[in-house]
Short mmCIF file of C-alpha atoms in Angstrom, two decimals:
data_model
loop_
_atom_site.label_atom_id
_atom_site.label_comp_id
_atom_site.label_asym_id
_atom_site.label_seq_id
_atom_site.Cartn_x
_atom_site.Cartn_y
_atom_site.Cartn_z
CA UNK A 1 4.56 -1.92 7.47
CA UNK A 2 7.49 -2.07 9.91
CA UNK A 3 10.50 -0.75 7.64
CA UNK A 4 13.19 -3.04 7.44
CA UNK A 5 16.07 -1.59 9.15
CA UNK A 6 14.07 -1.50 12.47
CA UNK A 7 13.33 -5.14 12.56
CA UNK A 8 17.09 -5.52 12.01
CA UNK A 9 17.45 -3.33 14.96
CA UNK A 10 15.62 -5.00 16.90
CA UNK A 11 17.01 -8.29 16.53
CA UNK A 12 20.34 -6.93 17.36
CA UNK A 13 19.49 -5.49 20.85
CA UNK A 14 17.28 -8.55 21.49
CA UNK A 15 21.23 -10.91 20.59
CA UNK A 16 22.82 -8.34 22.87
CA UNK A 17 20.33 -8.10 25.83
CA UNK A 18 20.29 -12.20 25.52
CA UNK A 19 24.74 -12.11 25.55
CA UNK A 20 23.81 -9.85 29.10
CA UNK A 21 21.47 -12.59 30.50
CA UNK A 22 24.09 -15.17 29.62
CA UNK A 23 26.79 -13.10 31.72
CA UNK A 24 24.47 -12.33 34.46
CA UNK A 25 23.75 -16.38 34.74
CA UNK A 26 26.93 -17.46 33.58
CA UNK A 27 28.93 -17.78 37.13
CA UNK A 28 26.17 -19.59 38.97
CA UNK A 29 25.37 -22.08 35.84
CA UNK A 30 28.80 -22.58 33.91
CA UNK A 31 31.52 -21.03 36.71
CA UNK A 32 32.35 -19.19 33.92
CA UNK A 33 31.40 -15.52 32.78
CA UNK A 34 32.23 -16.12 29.06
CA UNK A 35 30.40 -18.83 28.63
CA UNK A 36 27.74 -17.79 29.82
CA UNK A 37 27.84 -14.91 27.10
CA UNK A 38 28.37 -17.60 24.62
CA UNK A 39 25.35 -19.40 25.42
CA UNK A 40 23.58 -16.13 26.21
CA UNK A 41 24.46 -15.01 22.13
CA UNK A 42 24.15 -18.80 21.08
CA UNK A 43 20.64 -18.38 22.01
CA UNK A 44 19.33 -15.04 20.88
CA UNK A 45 20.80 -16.15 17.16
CA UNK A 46 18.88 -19.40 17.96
CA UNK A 47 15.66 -17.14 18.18
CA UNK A 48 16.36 -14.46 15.19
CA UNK A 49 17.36 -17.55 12.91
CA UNK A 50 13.59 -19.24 14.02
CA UNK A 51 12.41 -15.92 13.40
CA UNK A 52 13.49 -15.70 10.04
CA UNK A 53 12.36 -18.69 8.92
CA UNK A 54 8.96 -18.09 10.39
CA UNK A 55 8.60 -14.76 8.59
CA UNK A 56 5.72 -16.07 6.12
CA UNK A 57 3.85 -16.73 9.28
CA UNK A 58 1.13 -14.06 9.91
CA UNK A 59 -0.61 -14.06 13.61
CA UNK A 60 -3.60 -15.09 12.22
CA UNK A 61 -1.85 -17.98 11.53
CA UNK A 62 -0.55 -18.18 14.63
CA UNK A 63 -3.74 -17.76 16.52
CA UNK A 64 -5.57 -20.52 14.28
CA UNK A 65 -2.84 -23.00 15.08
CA UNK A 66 -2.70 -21.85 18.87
CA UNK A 67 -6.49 -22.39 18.54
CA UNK A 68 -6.21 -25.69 16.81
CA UNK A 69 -3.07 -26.71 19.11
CA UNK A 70 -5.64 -26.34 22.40
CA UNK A 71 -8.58 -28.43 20.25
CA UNK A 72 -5.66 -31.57 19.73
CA UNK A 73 -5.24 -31.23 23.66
CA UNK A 74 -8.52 -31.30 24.49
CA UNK A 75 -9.36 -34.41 22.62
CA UNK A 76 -6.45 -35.96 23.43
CA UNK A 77 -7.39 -35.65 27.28
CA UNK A 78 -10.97 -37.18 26.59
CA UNK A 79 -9.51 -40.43 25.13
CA UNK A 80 -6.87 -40.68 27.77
CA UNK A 81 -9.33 -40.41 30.38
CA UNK A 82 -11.24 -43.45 29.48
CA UNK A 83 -8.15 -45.41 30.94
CA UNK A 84 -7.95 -47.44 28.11
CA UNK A 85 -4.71 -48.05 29.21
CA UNK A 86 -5.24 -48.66 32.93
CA UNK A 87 -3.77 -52.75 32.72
CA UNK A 88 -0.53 -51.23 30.96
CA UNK A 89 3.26 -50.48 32.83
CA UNK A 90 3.96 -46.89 33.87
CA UNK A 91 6.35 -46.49 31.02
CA UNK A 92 4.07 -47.67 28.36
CA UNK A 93 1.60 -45.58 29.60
CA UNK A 94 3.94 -42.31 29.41
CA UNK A 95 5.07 -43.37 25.85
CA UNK A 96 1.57 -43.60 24.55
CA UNK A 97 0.09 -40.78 25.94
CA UNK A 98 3.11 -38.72 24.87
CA UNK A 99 2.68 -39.74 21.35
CA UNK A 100 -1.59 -39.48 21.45
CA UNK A 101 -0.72 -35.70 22.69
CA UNK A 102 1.92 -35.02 19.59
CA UNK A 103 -0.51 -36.37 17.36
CA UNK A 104 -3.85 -34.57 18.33
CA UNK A 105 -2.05 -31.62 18.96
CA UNK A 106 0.07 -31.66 15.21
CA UNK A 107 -3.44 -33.10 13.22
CA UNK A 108 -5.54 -30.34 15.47
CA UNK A 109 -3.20 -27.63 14.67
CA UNK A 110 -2.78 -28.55 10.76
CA UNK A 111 -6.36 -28.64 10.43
CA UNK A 112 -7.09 -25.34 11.83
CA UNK A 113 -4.51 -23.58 9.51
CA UNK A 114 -5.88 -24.71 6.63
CA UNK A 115 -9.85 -23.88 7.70
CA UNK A 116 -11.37 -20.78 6.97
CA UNK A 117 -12.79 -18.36 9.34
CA UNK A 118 -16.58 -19.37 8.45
CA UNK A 119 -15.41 -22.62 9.09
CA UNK A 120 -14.99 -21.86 12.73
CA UNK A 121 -18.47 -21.53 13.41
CA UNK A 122 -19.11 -25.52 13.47
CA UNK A 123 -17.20 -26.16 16.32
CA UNK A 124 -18.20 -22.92 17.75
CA UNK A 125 -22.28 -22.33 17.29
CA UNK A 126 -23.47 -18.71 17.00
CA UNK A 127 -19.97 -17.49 16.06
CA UNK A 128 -19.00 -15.94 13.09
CA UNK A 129 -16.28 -13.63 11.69
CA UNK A 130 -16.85 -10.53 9.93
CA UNK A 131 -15.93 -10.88 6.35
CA UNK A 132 -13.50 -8.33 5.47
CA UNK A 133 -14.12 -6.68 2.28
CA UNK A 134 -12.27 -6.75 -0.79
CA UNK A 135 -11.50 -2.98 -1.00
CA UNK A 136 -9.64 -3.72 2.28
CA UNK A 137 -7.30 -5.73 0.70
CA UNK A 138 -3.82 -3.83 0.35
CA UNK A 139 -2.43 -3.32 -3.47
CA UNK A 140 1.09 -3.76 -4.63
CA UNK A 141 1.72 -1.11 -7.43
CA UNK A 142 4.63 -1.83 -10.18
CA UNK A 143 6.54 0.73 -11.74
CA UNK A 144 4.62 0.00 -14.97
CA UNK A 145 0.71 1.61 -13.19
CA UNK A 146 3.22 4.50 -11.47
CA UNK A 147 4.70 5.28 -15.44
CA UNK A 148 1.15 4.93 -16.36
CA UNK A 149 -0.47 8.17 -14.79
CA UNK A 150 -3.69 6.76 -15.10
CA UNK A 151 -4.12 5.52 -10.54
CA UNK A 152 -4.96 8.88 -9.52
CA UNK A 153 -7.93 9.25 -11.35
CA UNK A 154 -8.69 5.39 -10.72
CA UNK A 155 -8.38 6.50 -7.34
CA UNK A 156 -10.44 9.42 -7.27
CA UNK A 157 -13.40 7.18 -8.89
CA UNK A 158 -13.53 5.34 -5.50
CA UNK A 159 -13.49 2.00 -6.49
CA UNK A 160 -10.23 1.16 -5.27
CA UNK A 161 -10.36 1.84 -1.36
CA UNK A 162 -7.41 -0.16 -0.07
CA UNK A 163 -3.83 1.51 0.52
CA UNK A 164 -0.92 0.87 -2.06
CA UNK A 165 1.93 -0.38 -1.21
CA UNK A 166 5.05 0.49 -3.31
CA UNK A 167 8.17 -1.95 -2.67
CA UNK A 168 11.64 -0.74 -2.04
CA UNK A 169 13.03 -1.93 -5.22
CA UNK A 170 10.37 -0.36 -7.42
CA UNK A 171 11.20 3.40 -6.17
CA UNK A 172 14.79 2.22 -6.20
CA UNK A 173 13.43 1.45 -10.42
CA UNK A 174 11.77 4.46 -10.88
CA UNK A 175 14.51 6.54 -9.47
CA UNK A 176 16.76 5.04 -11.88
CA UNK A 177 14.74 6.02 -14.68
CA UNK A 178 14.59 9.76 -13.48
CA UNK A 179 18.69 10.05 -13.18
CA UNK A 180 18.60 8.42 -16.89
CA UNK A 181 20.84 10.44 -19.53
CA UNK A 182 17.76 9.66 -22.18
CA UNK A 183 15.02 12.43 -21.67
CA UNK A 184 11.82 10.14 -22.54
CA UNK A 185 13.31 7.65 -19.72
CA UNK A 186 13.91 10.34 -17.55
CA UNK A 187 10.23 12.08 -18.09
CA UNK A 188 8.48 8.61 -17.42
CA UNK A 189 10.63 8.11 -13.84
CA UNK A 190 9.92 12.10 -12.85
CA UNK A 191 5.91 11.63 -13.58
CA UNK A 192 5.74 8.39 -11.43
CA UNK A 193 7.84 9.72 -8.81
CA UNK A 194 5.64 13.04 -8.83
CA UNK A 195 2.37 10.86 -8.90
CA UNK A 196 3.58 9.06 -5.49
CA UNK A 197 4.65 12.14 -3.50
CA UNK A 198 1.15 13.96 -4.84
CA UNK A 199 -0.56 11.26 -3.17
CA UNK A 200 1.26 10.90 0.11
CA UNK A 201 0.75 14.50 0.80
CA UNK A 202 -3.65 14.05 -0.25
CA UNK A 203 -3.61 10.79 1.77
CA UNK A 204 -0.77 10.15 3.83
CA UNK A 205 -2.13 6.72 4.63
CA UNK A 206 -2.92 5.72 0.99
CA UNK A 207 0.80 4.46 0.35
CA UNK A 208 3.14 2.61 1.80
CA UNK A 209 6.38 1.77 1.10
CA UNK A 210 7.33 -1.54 2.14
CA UNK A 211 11.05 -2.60 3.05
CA UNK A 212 11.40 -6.31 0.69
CA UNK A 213 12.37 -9.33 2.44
CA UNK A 214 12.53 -11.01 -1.20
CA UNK A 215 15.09 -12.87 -3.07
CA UNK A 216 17.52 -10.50 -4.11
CA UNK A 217 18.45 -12.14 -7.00
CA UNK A 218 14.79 -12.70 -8.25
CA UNK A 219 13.87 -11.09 -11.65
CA UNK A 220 11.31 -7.26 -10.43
CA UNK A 221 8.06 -9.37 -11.67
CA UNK A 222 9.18 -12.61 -9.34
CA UNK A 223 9.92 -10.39 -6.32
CA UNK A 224 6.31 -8.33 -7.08
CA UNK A 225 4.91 -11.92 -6.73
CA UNK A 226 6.47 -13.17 -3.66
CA UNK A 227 5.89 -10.12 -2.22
CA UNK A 228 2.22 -10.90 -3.06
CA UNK A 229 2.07 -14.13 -1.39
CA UNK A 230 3.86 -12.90 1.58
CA UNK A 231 1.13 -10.03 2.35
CA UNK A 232 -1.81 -11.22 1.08
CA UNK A 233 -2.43 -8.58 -1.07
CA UNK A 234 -3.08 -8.63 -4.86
CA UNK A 235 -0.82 -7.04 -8.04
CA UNK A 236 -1.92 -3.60 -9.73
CA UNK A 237 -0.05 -3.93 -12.84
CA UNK A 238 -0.69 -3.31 -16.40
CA UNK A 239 1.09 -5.87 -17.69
CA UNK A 240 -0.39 -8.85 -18.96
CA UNK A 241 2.32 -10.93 -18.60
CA UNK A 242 2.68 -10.34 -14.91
CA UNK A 243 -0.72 -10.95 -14.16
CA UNK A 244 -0.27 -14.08 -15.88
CA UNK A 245 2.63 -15.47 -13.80
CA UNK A 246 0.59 -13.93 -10.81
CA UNK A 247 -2.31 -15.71 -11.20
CA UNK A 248 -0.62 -19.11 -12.18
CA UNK A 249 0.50 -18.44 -8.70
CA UNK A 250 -2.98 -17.87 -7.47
CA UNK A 251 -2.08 -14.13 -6.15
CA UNK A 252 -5.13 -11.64 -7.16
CA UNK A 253 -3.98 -9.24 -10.35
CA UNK A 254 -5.77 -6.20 -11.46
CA UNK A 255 -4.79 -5.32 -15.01
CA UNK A 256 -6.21 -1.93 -15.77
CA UNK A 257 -5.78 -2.28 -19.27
CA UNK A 258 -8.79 -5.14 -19.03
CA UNK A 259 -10.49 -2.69 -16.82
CA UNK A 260 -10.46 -0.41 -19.50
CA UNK A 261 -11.40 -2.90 -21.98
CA UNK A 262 -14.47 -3.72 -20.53
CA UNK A 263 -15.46 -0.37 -20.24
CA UNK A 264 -15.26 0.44 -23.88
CA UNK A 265 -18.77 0.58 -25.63
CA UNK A 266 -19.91 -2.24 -26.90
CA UNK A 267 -21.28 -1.56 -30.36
CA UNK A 268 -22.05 -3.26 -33.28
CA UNK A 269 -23.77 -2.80 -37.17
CA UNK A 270 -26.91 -1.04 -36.84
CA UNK A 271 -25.85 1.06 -33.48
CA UNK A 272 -26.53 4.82 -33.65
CA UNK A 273 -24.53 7.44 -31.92
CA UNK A 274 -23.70 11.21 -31.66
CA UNK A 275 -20.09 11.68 -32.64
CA UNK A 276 -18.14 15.30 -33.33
CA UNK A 277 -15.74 14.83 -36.59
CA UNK A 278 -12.33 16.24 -36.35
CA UNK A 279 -10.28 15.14 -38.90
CA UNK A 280 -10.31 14.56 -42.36
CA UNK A 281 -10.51 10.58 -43.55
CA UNK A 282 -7.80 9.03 -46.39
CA UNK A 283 -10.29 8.68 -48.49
CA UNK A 284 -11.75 12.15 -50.00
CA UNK A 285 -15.10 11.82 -48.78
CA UNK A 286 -14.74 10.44 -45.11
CA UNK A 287 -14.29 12.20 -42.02
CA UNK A 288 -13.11 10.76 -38.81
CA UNK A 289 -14.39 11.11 -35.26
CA UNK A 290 -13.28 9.34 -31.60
CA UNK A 291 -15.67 7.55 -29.16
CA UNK A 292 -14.90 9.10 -25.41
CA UNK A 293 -12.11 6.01 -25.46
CA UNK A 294 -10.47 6.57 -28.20
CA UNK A 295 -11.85 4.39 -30.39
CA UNK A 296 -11.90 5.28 -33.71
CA UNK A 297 -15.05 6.10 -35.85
CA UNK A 298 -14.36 6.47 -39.84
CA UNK A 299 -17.47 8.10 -41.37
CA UNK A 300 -17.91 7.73 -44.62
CA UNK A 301 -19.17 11.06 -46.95
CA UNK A 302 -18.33 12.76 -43.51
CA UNK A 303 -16.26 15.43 -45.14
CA UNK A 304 -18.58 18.29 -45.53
CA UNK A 305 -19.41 18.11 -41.88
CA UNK A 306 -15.99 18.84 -40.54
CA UNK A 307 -16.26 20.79 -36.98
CA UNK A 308 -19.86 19.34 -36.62
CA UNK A 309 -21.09 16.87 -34.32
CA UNK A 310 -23.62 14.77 -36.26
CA UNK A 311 -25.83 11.59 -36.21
CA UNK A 312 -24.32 8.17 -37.58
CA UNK A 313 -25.36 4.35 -37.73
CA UNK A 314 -22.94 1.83 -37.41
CA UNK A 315 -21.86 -0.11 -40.47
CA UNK A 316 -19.07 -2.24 -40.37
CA UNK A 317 -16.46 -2.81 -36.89
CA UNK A 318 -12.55 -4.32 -38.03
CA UNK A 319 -10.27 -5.37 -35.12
CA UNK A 320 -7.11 -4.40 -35.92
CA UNK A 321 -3.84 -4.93 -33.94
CA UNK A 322 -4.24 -1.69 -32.32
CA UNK A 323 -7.82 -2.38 -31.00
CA UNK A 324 -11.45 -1.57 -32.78
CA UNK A 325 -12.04 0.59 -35.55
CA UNK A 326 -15.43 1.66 -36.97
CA UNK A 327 -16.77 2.53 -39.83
CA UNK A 328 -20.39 4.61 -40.12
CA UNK A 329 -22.55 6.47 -42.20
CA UNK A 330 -24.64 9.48 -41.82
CA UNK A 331 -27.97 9.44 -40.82
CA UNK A 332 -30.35 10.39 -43.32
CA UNK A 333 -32.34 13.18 -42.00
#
């Protein structure tokens, strides 16, 4: 990603060196010098302010509409040649034939914008595009999965290939938290900040940080959205109200607390299991042990077996606020 201030850059020298055409012209065209520079700066802001309102426009966007652009010609030349209009005046000619062209040409370049690749390959046999994989996709990271410690691991699993992209105003969160006066604030905003650089020196590629050209006045979850829709790319978040507003907005979010939902064990009465009990129960007699989630497993006359790992059946399962909680007994030998 191109940082910000070096777009900005460029746009600047590209108003000046525009102001110098307009002065090198300006004599010869306007018998003036200064207004040629006038019109020389008139114009470059002309093309920065086009360019920022075309800043959602990707060039694959630009080459499908190109593409669909040259299809509206093309068309438009076949029924023009059939001199239709042959018996008709030269200026009714030139009027029709400039609005057949707009037409074709808007309709042909509207269409192909909104086609998929595969789509291409009807009005071009034999041709198709390579799909590119999901794992290519980038990710946008929030503050929360940073705080959360749990993406380098994720990471080191493999099944998330793409590149992460961290947005300005996240760090600028995070660093916030580190400078905070309350130590548990502070903590959180160190660890995320410590997770980031340890990646960027493992994988200097693996994560971006991406200068915002959001709403400033947009609420962090809004910007992480637009942000979304601007790039393409889908949320990492663990926050399921964020991945709610996300996908109302049909931008991809991966919530890795339903990851790690779905990867608990699914058990139920009658299961057996292995488990090592830890703790003692609140009732005198039970002992409790923890699934490799955390999920705990109350075993009833457990007590004596403190220390152990031991054999139990499933008896009961209660879902509580906090998640699952089982209860067992001991095998009988």
């Amino acid at each position: 990603m191109t940082p910000l201030r070096t777009i900005n850059l460029l746009r600047c020298l590209f108003v000046i060196f525009a102001a110098f055409v307009g002065v090198s012209v300006g004599p010869a065209l306007f018998n003036s010098l200064w207004v040629g520079a006038g019109a020389g700066l008139v114009f470059g802001l002309v093309v920065v302010l086009a360019d920022r309102l075309l800043k959602g426009v990707t060039l694959r966007t630009f080459s499908a509409a190109t593409f669909g652009l040259l299809l509206g010609l093309f068309f438009s030349r076949l029924l023009l040649a059939s001199d239709v209009l042959r018996n008709a005046s030269e200026d009714t000619q030139w009027i029709v034939s400039l609005g057949v062209y707009c037409t074709f040409g808007y309709l042909g370049m509207m269409l192909a914008i909104r086609s998929g690749r595969d789509e291409f390959s009807l009005i071009i046999p034999y041709v198709r595009f390579r799909q590119s994989a999901v794992q290519d996709v980038p990710l946008i990271v929030d503050s929360n999965i940073l705080i959360d410690g749990r993406l380098d691991r994720l990471r080191k699993t493999g099944f998330i290939g793409a590149s992460f992209i961290v947005p300005r105003f996240i760090l600028d969160e995070l660093q916030l938290l580190a400078d905070s006066g309350d130590s548990l604030r502070r903590e959180r905003g160190r660890r995320a900040l410590n997770l980031l650089d340890d990646l960027r020196r493992l994988e200097p590629s693996s994560v971006t940080v991406h200068e915002s050209q959001v709403e400033a006045e947009a609420k962090i979850d809004g910007k992480l959205v637009q942000l979304a829709l601007l790039l393409g790319a889908r949320l990492l978040t663990n926050d399921s109200n964020l991945c709610k507003i996300a996908r109302l907005q049909n931008v991809v979010a991966l919530n890795l607390n339903e990851l790690a939902d779905a990867l608990r064990p699914q058990l139920a009465s009658g299961d057996e299991l292995e488990i090592a009990l830890i703790k003692e129960g609140k009732e005198l007699h039970q002992a409790v042990g923890y699934l490799p989630d955390g999920t705990m497993v109350v075993v009833n006359h457990g007590r004596p077996y403190l220390g152990q790992t031991v054999g139990v059946r499933i008896s009961s399962v209660v879902h509580t606020t906090a998640g699952r909680l089982f209860f067992a007994e001991l095998k009988k030998p």
